[in-house]
Short mmCIF file of C-alpha atoms and ligand atoms in Angstrom, two decimals:
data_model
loop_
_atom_site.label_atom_id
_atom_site.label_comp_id
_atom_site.label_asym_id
_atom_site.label_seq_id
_atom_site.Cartn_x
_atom_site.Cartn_y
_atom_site.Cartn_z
CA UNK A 70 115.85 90.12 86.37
CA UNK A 71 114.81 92.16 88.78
CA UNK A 72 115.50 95.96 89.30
CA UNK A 73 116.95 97.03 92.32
CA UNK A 74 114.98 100.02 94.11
CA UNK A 75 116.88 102.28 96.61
CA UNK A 76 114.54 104.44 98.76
CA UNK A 77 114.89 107.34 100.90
CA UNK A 78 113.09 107.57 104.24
CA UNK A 79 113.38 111.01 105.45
CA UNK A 80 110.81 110.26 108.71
CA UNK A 81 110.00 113.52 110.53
CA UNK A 82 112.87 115.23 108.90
CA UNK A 83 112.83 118.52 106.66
CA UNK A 84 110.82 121.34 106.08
CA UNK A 85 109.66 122.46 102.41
CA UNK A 86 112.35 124.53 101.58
CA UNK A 87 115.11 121.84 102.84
CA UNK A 88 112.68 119.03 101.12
CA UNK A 89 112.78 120.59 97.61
CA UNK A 90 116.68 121.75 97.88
CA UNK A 91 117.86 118.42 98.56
CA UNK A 92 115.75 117.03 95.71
CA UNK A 93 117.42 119.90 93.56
CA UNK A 94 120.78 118.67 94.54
CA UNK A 95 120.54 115.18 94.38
CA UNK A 96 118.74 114.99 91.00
CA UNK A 97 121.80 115.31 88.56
CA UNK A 98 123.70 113.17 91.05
CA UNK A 99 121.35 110.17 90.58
CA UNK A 100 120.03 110.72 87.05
CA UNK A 101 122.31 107.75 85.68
CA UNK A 102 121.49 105.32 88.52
CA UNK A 103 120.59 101.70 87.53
CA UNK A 104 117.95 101.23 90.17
CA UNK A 105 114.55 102.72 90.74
CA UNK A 106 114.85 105.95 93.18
CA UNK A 107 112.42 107.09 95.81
CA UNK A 108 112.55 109.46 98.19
CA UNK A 109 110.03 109.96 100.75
CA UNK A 110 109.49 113.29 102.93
CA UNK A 111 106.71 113.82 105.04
CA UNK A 112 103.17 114.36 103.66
CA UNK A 113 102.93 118.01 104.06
CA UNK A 114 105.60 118.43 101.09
CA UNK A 115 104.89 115.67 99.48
CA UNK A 116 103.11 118.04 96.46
CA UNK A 117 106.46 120.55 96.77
CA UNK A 118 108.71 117.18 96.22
CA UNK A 119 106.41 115.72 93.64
CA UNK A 120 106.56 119.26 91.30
CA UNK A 121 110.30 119.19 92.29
CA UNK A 122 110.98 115.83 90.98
CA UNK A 123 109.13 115.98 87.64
CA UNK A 124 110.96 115.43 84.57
CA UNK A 125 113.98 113.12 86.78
CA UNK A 126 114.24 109.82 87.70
CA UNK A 127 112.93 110.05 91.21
CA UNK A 128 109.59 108.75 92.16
CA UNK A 129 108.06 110.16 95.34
CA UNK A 130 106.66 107.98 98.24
CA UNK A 131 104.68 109.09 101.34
CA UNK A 132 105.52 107.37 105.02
CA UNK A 133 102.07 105.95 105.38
CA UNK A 134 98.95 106.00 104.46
CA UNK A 135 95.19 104.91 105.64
CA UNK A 136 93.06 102.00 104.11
CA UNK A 137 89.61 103.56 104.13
CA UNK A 138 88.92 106.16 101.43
CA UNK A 139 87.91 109.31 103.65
CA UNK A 140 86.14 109.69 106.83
CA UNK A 141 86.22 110.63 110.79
CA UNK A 142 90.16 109.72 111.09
CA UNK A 143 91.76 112.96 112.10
CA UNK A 144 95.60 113.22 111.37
CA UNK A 145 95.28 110.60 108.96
CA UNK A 146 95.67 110.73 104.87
CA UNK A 147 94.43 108.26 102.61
CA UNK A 148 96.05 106.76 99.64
CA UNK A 149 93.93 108.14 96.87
CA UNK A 150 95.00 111.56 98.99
CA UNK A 151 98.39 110.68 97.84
CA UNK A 152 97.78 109.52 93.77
CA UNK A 153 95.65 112.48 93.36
CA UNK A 154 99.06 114.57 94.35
CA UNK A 155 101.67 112.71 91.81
CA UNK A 156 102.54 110.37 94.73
CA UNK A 157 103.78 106.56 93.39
CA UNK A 158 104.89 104.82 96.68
CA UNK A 159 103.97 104.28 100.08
CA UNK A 160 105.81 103.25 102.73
CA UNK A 161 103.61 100.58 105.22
CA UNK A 162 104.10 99.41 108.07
CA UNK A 163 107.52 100.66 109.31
CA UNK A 164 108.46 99.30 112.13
CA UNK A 165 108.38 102.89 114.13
CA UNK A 166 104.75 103.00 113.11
CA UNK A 167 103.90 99.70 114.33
CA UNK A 168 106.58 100.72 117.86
CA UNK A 169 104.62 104.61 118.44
CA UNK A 170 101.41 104.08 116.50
CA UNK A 171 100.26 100.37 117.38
CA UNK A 172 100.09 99.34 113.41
CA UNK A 173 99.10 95.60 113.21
CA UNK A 174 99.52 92.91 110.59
CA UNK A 175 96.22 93.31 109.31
CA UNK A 176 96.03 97.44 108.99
CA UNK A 177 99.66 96.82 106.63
CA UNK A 178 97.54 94.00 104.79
CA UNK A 179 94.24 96.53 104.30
CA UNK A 180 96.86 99.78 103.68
CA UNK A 181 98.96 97.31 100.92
CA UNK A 182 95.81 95.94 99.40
CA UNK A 183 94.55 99.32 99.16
CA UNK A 184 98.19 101.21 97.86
CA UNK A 185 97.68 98.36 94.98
CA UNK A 186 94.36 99.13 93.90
CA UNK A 187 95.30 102.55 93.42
CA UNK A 188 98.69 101.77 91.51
CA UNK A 189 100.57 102.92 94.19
CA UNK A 190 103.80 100.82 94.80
CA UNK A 191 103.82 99.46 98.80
CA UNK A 192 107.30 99.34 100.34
CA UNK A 193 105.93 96.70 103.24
CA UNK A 194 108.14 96.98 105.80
CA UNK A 195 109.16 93.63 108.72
CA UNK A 196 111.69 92.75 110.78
CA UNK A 197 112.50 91.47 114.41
CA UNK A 198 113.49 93.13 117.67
CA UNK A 199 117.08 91.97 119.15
CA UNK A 200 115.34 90.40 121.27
CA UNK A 201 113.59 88.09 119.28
CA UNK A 202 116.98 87.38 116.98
CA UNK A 203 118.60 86.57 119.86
CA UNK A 204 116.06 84.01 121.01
CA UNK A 205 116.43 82.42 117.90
CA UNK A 206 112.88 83.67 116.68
CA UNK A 207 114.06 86.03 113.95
CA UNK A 208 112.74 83.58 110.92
CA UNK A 209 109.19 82.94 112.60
CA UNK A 210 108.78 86.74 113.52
CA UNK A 211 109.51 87.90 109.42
CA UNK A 212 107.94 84.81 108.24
CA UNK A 213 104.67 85.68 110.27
CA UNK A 214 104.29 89.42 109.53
CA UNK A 215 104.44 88.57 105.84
CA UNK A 216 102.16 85.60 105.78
CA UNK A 217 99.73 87.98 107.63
CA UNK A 218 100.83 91.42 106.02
CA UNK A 219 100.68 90.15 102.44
CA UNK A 220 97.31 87.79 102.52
CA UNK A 221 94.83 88.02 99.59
CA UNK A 222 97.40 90.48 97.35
CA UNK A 223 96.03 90.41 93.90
CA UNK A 224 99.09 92.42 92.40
CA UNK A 225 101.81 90.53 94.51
CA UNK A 226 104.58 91.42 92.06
CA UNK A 227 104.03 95.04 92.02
CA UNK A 228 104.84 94.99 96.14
CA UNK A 229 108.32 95.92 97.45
CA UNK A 230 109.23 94.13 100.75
CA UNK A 231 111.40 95.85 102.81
CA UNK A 232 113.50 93.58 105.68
CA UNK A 233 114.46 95.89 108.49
CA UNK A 234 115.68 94.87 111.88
CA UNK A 235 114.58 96.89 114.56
CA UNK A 236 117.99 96.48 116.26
CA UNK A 237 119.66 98.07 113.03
CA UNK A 238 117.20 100.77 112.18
CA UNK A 239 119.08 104.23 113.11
CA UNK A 240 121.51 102.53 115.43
CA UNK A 241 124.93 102.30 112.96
CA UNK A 242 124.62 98.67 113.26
CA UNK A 243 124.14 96.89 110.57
CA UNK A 244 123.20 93.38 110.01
CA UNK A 245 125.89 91.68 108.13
CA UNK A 246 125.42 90.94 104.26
CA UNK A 247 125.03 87.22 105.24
CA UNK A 248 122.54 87.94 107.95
CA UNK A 249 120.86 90.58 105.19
CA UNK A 250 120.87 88.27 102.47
CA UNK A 251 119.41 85.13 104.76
CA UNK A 252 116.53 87.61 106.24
CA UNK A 253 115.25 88.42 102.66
CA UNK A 254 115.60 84.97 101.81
CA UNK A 255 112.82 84.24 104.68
CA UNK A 256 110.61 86.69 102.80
CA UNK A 257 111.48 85.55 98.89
CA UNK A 258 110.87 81.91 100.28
CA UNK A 259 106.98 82.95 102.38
CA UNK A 260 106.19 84.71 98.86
CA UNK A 261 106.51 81.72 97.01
CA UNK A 262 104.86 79.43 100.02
CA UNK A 263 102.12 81.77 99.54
CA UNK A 264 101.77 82.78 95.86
CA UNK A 265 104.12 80.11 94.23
CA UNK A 266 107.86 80.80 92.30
CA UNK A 267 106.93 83.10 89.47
CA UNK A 268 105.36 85.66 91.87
CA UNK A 269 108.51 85.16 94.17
CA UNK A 270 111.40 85.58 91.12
CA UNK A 271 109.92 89.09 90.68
CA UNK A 272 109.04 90.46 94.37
CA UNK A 273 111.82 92.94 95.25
CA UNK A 274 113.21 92.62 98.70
CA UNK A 275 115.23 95.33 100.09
CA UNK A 276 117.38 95.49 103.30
CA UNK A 277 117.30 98.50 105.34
CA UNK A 278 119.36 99.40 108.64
CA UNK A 279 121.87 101.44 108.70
CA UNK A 280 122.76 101.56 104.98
CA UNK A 281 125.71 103.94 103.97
CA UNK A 282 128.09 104.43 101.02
CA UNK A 283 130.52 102.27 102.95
CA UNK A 284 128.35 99.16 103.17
CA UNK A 285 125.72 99.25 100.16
CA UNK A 286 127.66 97.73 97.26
CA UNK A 287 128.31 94.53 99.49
CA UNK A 288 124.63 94.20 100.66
CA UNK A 289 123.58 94.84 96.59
CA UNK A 290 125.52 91.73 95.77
CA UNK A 291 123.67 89.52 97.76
CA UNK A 292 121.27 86.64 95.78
CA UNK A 293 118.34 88.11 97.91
CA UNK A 294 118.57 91.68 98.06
CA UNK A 295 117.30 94.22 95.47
CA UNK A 296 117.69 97.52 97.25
CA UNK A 297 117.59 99.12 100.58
CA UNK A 298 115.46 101.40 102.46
CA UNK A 299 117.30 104.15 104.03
CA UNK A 300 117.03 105.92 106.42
CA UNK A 301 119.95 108.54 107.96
CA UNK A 302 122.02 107.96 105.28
CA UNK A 303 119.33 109.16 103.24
CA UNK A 304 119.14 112.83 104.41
CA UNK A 305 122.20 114.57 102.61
CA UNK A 306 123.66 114.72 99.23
CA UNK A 307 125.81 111.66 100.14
CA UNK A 308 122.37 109.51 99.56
CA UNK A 309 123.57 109.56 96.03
CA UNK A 310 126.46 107.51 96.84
CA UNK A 311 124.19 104.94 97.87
CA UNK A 312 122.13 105.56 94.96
CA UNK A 313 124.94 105.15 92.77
CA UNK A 314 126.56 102.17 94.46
CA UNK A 315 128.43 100.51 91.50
C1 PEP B 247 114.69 103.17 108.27
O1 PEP B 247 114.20 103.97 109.03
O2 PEP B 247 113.95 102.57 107.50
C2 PEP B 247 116.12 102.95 108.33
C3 PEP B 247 116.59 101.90 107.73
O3 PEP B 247 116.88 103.86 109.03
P1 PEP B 247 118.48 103.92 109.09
O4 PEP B 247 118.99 103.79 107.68
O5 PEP B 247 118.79 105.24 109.68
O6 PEP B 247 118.93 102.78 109.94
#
Protein backbone atom coordinates (compact mmCIF):
# COMPACT_ATOMS: atom_id res chain seq x y z
CA UNK A 1 0.00 0.00 0.00
CA UNK A 2 1.41 2.92 -0.72
CA UNK A 3 1.05 6.37 1.06
CA UNK A 4 -0.02 9.15 -0.81
CA UNK A 5 2.31 12.38 -0.43
CA UNK A 6 0.82 15.86 -1.20
CA UNK A 7 3.52 18.59 -1.60
CA UNK A 8 3.58 22.20 -1.64
CA UNK A 9 5.70 24.12 -4.15
CA UNK A 10 5.78 27.63 -3.11
CA UNK A 11 8.58 28.63 -6.10
CA UNK A 12 9.79 32.21 -5.63
CA UNK A 13 6.91 32.97 -3.42
CA UNK A 14 6.97 34.33 0.33
CA UNK A 15 9.12 36.04 2.52
CA UNK A 16 10.00 34.69 6.19
CA UNK A 17 7.40 36.18 7.98
CA UNK A 18 4.59 35.05 5.29
CA UNK A 19 6.64 31.51 5.12
CA UNK A 20 6.32 30.75 8.87
CA UNK A 21 2.55 32.29 9.19
CA UNK A 22 1.21 30.13 6.65
CA UNK A 23 2.93 27.11 8.22
CA UNK A 24 1.27 28.37 11.58
CA UNK A 25 -2.06 28.33 9.95
CA UNK A 26 -2.09 25.40 8.04
CA UNK A 27 -0.63 23.08 10.73
CA UNK A 28 -3.88 22.27 12.78
CA UNK A 29 -5.69 22.20 9.44
CA UNK A 30 -3.61 19.24 8.15
CA UNK A 31 -2.60 17.50 11.37
CA UNK A 32 -5.20 14.56 10.66
CA UNK A 33 -4.30 14.16 6.97
CA UNK A 34 -3.76 10.55 5.68
CA UNK A 35 -0.92 11.40 3.36
CA UNK A 36 2.62 12.55 3.89
CA UNK A 37 2.78 16.61 3.79
CA UNK A 38 5.53 18.77 2.42
CA UNK A 39 5.80 22.08 1.88
CA UNK A 40 8.57 23.68 0.19
CA UNK A 41 9.56 27.57 0.40
CA UNK A 42 12.56 28.90 -0.91
CA UNK A 43 15.99 28.14 0.65
CA UNK A 44 16.52 31.29 2.48
CA UNK A 45 13.61 30.21 5.04
CA UNK A 46 13.97 26.97 4.75
CA UNK A 47 15.62 26.93 8.64
CA UNK A 48 12.51 29.51 9.74
CA UNK A 49 9.98 26.73 8.14
CA UNK A 50 11.91 23.79 9.45
CA UNK A 51 11.79 25.31 13.42
CA UNK A 52 8.17 26.26 12.44
CA UNK A 53 7.13 22.87 11.51
CA UNK A 54 8.66 20.84 14.36
CA UNK A 55 6.51 18.82 16.46
CA UNK A 56 3.55 18.58 13.21
CA UNK A 57 3.15 16.48 10.53
CA UNK A 58 4.80 18.56 7.86
CA UNK A 59 8.11 17.68 6.45
CA UNK A 60 10.04 20.48 4.76
CA UNK A 61 11.54 20.24 1.18
CA UNK A 62 13.88 22.71 -0.61
CA UNK A 63 13.27 23.55 -4.62
CA UNK A 64 16.63 22.22 -5.63
CA UNK A 65 19.64 21.37 -4.75
CA UNK A 66 23.41 20.74 -6.21
CA UNK A 67 25.17 17.27 -6.60
CA UNK A 68 28.72 18.15 -5.58
CA UNK A 69 29.33 18.60 -1.84
CA UNK A 70 30.77 22.31 -1.76
CA UNK A 71 32.85 24.26 -4.05
CA UNK A 72 33.22 27.32 -6.71
CA UNK A 73 29.27 27.21 -7.63
CA UNK A 74 28.01 30.59 -6.60
CA UNK A 75 24.15 30.82 -5.99
CA UNK A 76 24.05 27.27 -5.56
CA UNK A 77 23.29 25.05 -2.19
CA UNK A 78 24.12 21.61 -1.77
CA UNK A 79 22.12 18.86 -0.30
CA UNK A 80 24.06 18.13 2.83
CA UNK A 81 23.45 22.23 3.08
CA UNK A 82 19.91 21.25 3.37
CA UNK A 83 20.04 17.88 6.01
CA UNK A 84 22.34 19.79 8.15
CA UNK A 85 19.19 22.44 8.46
CA UNK A 86 16.22 19.76 9.33
CA UNK A 87 15.47 19.66 5.57
CA UNK A 88 13.83 15.95 4.37
CA UNK A 89 12.92 16.58 0.65
CA UNK A 90 14.12 18.02 -2.39
CA UNK A 91 12.47 18.93 -5.20
CA UNK A 92 14.70 17.97 -8.70
CA UNK A 93 14.40 18.73 -11.71
CA UNK A 94 11.21 20.84 -12.10
CA UNK A 95 10.45 21.50 -15.21
CA UNK A 96 10.98 25.54 -14.73
CA UNK A 97 14.49 24.62 -13.71
CA UNK A 98 15.22 22.57 -16.60
CA UNK A 99 12.96 25.75 -18.96
CA UNK A 100 15.24 28.99 -17.08
CA UNK A 101 18.21 27.08 -15.70
CA UNK A 102 19.17 24.47 -18.55
CA UNK A 103 18.88 21.31 -15.93
CA UNK A 104 19.58 18.06 -17.93
CA UNK A 105 18.72 14.43 -17.40
CA UNK A 106 21.90 13.63 -16.01
CA UNK A 107 22.36 16.76 -13.33
CA UNK A 108 18.49 15.30 -11.91
CA UNK A 109 20.21 11.72 -12.00
CA UNK A 110 23.62 13.10 -10.00
CA UNK A 111 21.19 15.66 -7.69
CA UNK A 112 18.68 12.30 -6.98
CA UNK A 113 21.56 9.96 -6.44
CA UNK A 114 23.03 12.41 -4.22
CA UNK A 115 19.42 13.59 -2.19
CA UNK A 116 19.46 9.56 -1.51
CA UNK A 117 22.70 9.18 -0.06
CA UNK A 118 21.97 11.77 2.30
CA UNK A 119 18.37 10.42 3.27
CA UNK A 120 16.84 13.12 1.70
CA UNK A 121 13.53 12.14 -0.13
CA UNK A 122 13.80 13.37 -4.17
CA UNK A 123 10.48 14.56 -5.61
CA UNK A 124 11.93 13.95 -9.46
CA UNK A 125 10.00 15.92 -11.43
CA UNK A 126 9.02 15.02 -15.80
CA UNK A 127 6.64 15.79 -18.07
CA UNK A 128 6.09 16.96 -21.79
CA UNK A 129 5.53 20.29 -23.49
CA UNK A 130 2.03 20.63 -25.50
CA UNK A 131 3.84 20.39 -28.07
CA UNK A 132 5.23 17.17 -27.75
CA UNK A 133 1.59 15.65 -26.43
CA UNK A 134 0.20 16.85 -29.28
CA UNK A 135 2.65 15.16 -31.63
CA UNK A 136 1.87 12.12 -30.05
CA UNK A 137 5.37 12.03 -28.21
CA UNK A 138 4.11 12.48 -24.66
CA UNK A 139 4.95 8.59 -23.60
CA UNK A 140 8.59 8.64 -25.21
CA UNK A 141 9.36 12.20 -23.72
CA UNK A 142 8.33 10.84 -19.75
CA UNK A 143 9.55 7.48 -20.54
CA UNK A 144 13.05 8.99 -21.56
CA UNK A 145 13.63 11.54 -18.76
CA UNK A 146 13.07 8.73 -16.27
CA UNK A 147 15.11 6.04 -17.89
CA UNK A 148 17.87 8.75 -17.91
CA UNK A 149 16.88 10.73 -14.62
CA UNK A 150 16.59 7.61 -12.46
CA UNK A 151 19.78 5.37 -13.79
CA UNK A 152 21.97 3.57 -11.20
CA UNK A 153 19.40 4.55 -8.04
CA UNK A 154 20.42 2.33 -5.24
CA UNK A 155 17.38 3.44 -2.94
CA UNK A 156 14.75 3.45 -5.86
CA UNK A 157 11.82 3.06 -3.45
CA UNK A 158 12.63 5.90 -1.27
CA UNK A 159 12.22 8.34 -4.67
CA UNK A 160 8.95 10.24 -5.31
CA UNK A 161 8.23 10.81 -9.06
CA UNK A 162 6.39 13.64 -9.80
CA UNK A 163 4.42 13.71 -13.53
CA UNK A 164 3.90 17.32 -14.48
CA UNK A 165 2.94 18.60 -17.86
CA UNK A 166 4.43 21.66 -18.81
CA UNK A 167 1.17 22.70 -20.54
CA UNK A 168 -0.68 22.30 -17.06
CA UNK A 169 1.88 23.70 -14.69
CA UNK A 170 0.36 27.25 -13.48
CA UNK A 171 -1.96 27.50 -16.45
CA UNK A 172 -5.61 26.27 -14.71
CA UNK A 173 -5.53 23.48 -17.06
CA UNK A 174 -5.44 20.43 -15.91
CA UNK A 175 -4.82 17.17 -17.48
CA UNK A 176 -7.79 15.01 -17.06
CA UNK A 177 -7.74 12.11 -14.34
CA UNK A 178 -7.53 9.64 -17.30
CA UNK A 179 -4.74 11.51 -18.98
CA UNK A 180 -3.15 11.85 -15.14
CA UNK A 181 -3.58 8.40 -14.29
CA UNK A 182 -2.15 7.04 -17.94
CA UNK A 183 1.04 9.57 -17.59
CA UNK A 184 2.02 8.00 -14.17
CA UNK A 185 1.35 4.76 -15.51
CA UNK A 186 4.33 5.52 -18.17
CA UNK A 187 6.52 6.16 -15.13
CA UNK A 188 5.20 3.07 -12.67
CA UNK A 189 5.68 0.87 -15.90
CA UNK A 190 9.82 2.48 -16.86
CA UNK A 191 10.40 1.78 -12.95
CA UNK A 192 9.68 -1.68 -13.22
CA UNK A 193 11.44 -1.97 -16.93
CA UNK A 194 14.29 -0.68 -15.08
CA UNK A 195 14.36 -2.03 -11.49
CA UNK A 196 11.68 -4.86 -11.83
CA UNK A 197 7.83 -5.00 -9.99
CA UNK A 198 8.65 -4.89 -6.32
CA UNK A 199 10.62 -1.61 -6.70
CA UNK A 200 7.67 -0.32 -8.96
CA UNK A 201 4.55 -1.42 -6.35
CA UNK A 202 6.23 0.99 -3.89
CA UNK A 203 7.55 4.13 -6.05
CA UNK A 204 5.05 6.96 -5.40
CA UNK A 205 3.97 8.86 -8.42
CA UNK A 206 2.30 12.08 -8.03
CA UNK A 207 0.48 14.32 -10.62
CA UNK A 208 0.97 17.92 -10.49
CA UNK A 209 -0.70 20.79 -12.71
CA UNK A 210 -3.04 22.76 -11.66
CA UNK A 211 -4.26 20.80 -8.60
CA UNK A 212 -7.12 22.48 -6.49
CA UNK A 213 -9.72 21.43 -3.90
CA UNK A 214 -12.11 21.08 -6.81
CA UNK A 215 -10.16 18.46 -8.74
CA UNK A 216 -7.82 16.48 -6.16
CA UNK A 217 -10.14 13.80 -4.77
CA UNK A 218 -10.80 12.58 -8.47
CA UNK A 219 -7.07 12.57 -9.48
CA UNK A 220 -6.36 10.61 -5.78
CA UNK A 221 -8.58 7.85 -7.00
CA UNK A 222 -6.72 7.01 -9.85
CA UNK A 223 -4.73 3.27 -9.85
CA UNK A 224 -1.52 5.35 -10.61
CA UNK A 225 -1.47 8.34 -8.64
CA UNK A 226 -0.28 8.74 -5.01
CA UNK A 227 -0.25 12.48 -4.54
CA UNK A 228 0.28 15.69 -6.29
CA UNK A 229 2.74 18.38 -6.40
CA UNK A 230 1.25 21.72 -6.13
CA UNK A 231 1.88 24.50 -7.01
CA UNK A 232 -0.69 27.84 -6.83
CA UNK A 233 -3.04 26.06 -5.07
CA UNK A 234 -0.47 25.54 -2.62
CA UNK A 235 0.08 29.15 -1.41
CA UNK A 236 -3.00 29.86 0.96
CA UNK A 237 -4.75 28.19 3.74
CA UNK A 238 -7.03 26.49 1.13
CA UNK A 239 -3.82 24.04 0.46
CA UNK A 240 -5.35 22.17 3.30
CA UNK A 241 -8.29 21.31 1.35
CA UNK A 242 -6.12 19.57 -0.92
CA UNK A 243 -4.31 18.15 1.88
CA UNK A 244 -7.33 16.87 3.31
CA UNK A 245 -8.99 15.63 0.14
CA UNK A 246 -11.25 12.79 1.50
C1 LIG B 1 4.18 23.09 -10.04
O1 LIG B 1 4.80 24.11 -10.17
O2 LIG B 1 4.79 22.07 -9.74
C2 LIG B 1 2.74 23.11 -10.26
C3 LIG B 1 2.15 21.96 -10.41
O3 LIG B 1 2.13 24.34 -10.33
P1 LIG B 1 0.54 24.60 -10.39
O4 LIG B 1 -0.10 23.73 -9.35
O5 LIG B 1 0.38 26.05 -10.11
O6 LIG B 1 0.10 24.22 -11.77
Amino acid sequence: MRRPIIAGNWKMHKDAKETTALIEALTPLVKDAKAEVVFCPTYVNLKDAVTQAEGTNIGIGAQNMHYETQGAFTGEVSGEMLKAIGVQYVVIGHSERREYYNETDEAVNLKAIKALSLGLTPIVCCGETLEEREAGNAQSKVVGQIKAGLKDIDDIEKVVVAYEPIWAIGTGKTASKEEADEACGWVRQTIQDMYGKDAADVVRVQYGGSVKPANIAELMAMDNIDGALVGGASLTEDFAKVVVYD
